[in-house]
mmCIF file of C-alpha atoms in Angstrom:
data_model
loop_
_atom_site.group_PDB
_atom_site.id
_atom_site.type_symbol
_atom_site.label_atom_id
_atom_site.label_comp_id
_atom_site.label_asym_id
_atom_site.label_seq_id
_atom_site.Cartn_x
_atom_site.Cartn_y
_atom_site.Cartn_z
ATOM 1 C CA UNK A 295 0.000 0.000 0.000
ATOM 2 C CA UNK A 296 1.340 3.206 -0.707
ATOM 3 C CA UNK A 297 0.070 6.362 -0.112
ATOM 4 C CA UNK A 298 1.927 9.650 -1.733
ATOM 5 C CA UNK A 299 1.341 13.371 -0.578
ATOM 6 C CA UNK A 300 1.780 16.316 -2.451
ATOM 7 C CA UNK A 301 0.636 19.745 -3.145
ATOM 8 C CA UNK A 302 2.872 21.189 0.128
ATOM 9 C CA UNK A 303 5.073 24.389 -0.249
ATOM 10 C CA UNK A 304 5.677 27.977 1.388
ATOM 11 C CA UNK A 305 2.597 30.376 1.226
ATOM 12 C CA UNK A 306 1.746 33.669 2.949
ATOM 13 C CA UNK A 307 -0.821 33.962 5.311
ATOM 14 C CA UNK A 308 -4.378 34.245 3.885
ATOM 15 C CA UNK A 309 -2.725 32.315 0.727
ATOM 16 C CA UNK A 310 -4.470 28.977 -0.141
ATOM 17 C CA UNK A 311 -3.126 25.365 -1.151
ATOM 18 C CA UNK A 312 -4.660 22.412 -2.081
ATOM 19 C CA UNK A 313 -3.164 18.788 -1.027
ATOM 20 C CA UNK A 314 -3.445 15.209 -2.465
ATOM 21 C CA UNK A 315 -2.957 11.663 -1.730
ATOM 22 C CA UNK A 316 -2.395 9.236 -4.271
ATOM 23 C CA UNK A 317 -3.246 5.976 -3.379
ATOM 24 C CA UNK A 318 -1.930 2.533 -4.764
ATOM 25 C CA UNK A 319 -3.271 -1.021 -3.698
ATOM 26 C CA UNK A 320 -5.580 0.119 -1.907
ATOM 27 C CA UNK A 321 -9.325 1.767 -3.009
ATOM 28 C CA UNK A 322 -10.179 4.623 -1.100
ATOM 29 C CA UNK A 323 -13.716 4.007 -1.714
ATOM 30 C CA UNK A 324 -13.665 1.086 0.214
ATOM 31 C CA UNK A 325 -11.413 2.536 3.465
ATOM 32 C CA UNK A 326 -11.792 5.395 6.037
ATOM 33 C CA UNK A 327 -9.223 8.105 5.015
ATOM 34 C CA UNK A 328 -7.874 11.109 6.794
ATOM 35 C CA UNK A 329 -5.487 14.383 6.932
ATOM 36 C CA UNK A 330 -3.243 14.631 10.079
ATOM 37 C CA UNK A 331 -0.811 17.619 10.730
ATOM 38 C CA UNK A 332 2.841 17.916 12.842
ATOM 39 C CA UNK A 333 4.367 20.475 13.751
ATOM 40 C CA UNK A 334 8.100 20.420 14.924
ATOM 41 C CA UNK A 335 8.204 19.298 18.637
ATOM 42 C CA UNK A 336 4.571 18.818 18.669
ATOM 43 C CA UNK A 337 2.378 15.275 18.443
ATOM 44 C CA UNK A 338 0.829 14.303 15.514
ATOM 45 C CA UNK A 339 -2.780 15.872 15.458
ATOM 46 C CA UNK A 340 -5.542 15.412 13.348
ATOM 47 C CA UNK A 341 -6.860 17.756 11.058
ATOM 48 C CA UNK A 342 -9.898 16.049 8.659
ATOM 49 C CA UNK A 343 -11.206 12.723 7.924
ATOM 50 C CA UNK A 344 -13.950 11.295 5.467
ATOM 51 C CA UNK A 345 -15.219 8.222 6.446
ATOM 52 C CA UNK A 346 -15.881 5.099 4.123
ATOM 53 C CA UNK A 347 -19.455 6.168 3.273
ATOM 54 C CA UNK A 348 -18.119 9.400 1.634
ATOM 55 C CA UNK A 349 -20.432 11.755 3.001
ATOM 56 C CA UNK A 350 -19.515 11.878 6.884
ATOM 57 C CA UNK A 351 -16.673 14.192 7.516
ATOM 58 C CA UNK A 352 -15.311 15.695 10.676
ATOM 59 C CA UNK A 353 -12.962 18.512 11.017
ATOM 60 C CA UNK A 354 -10.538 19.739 14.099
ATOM 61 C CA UNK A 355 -11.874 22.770 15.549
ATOM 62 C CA UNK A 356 -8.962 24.821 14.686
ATOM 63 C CA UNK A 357 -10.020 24.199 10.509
ATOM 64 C CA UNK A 358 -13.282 23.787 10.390
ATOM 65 C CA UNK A 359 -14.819 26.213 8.296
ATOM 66 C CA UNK A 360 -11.402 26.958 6.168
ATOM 67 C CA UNK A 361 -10.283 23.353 5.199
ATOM 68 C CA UNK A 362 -12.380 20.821 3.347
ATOM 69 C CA UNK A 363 -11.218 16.732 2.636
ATOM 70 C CA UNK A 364 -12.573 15.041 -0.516
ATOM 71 C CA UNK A 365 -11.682 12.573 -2.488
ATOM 72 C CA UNK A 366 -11.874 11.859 -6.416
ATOM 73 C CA UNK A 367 -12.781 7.890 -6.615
ATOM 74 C CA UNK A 368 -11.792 7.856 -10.210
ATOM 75 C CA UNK A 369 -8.296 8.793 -9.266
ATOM 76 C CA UNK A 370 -8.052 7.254 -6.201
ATOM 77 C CA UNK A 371 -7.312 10.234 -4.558
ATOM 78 C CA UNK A 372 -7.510 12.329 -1.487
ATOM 79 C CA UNK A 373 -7.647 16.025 -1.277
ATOM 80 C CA UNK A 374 -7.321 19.126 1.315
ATOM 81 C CA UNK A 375 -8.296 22.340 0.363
ATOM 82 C CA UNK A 376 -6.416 24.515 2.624
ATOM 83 C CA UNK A 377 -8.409 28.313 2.501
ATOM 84 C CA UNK A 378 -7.384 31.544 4.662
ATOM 85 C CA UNK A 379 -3.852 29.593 6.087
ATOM 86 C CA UNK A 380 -2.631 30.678 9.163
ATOM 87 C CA UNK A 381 1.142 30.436 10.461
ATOM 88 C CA UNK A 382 0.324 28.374 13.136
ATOM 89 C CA UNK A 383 -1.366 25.879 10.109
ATOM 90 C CA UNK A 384 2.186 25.234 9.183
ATOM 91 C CA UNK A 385 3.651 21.188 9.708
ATOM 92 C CA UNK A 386 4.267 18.134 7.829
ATOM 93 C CA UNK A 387 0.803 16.869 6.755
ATOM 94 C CA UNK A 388 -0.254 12.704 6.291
ATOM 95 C CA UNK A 389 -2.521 11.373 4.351
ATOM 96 C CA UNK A 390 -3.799 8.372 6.256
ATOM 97 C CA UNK A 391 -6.248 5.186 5.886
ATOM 98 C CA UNK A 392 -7.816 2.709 8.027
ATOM 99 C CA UNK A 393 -10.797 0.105 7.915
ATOM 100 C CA UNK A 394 -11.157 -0.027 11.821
ATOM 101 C CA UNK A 395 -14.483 0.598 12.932
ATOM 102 C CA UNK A 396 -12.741 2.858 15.837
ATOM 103 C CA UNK A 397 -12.800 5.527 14.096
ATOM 104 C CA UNK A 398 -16.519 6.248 13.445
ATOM 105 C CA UNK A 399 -15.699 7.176 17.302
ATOM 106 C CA UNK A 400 -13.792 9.899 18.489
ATOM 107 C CA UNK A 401 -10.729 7.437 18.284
ATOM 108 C CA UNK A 402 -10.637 9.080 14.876
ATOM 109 C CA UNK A 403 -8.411 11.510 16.223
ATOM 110 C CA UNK A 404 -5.735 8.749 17.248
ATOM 111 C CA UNK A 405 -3.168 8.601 15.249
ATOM 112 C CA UNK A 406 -2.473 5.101 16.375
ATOM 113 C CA UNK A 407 -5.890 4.117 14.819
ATOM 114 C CA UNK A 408 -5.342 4.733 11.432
ATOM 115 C CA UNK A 409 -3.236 1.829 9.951
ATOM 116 C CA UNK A 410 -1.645 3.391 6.830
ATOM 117 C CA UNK A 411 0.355 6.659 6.141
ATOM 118 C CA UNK A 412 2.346 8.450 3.989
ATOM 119 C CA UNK A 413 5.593 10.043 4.087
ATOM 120 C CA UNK A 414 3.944 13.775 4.144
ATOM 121 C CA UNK A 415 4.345 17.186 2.454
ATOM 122 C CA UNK A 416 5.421 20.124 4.025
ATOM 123 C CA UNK A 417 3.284 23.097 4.255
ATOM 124 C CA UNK A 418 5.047 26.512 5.945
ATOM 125 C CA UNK A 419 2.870 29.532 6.333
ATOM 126 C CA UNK A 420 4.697 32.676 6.585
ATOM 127 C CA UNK A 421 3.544 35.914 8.380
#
């Protein structure tokens, strides 16, 4: 299974980007998928996840209303639309995927839950 992010880069605050995750050997369709976020010296947090059923998506606090996740079956890929970034939005972001049932819970926001990852794209926000 491999899962490949890209899109990342250095934007100003305000600025927009738009991340994706192409998937391989495994059909998004048919597993949970989500966008975490790290910052240096911080944990891993999560920022957006779409759950198998395609419409059910939940969003951390600190994005809701700027980021959206979706996902382009054809392609078998994942996206975040990043709106209105803020410094503080800056980090390595994963694409991630799971089939446990966990994370219809708020286990979703586990990192330890979701059972594939990729290697992440850097995304720095400047003031």
């Amino acid at each position: 299974v491999q899962l490949v992010e890209s899109g990342g880069g250095l934007v100003q605050a305000g600025d927009s980007l738009k991340l994706s995750c192409a998937v391989s050997e495994l059909r998004i369709v048919n597993y949970h998928m989500a966008w975490f976020r790290q910052a240096p010296g911080k944990e891993r947090e999560f920022v957006a996840d779409l759950l198998r059923a395609g419409s059910v998506t939940h969003y951390a606090d600190s994005v809701k209303g700027r980021f959206t996740i979706s996902r382009n079956s054809a392609k078998n890929t994942l996206y975040l639309q990043m709106n209105t970034l803020k410094v503080e939005d800056s980090g390595q972001y994963y694409c991630a995927a799971t089939n446990r049932a966990s994370v219809w819970s708020n286990a979703r926001t586990q990192a330890s839950e979701w059972q594939y990852w990729g290697q992440g794209t850097q995304v720095t926000v400047s003031s």
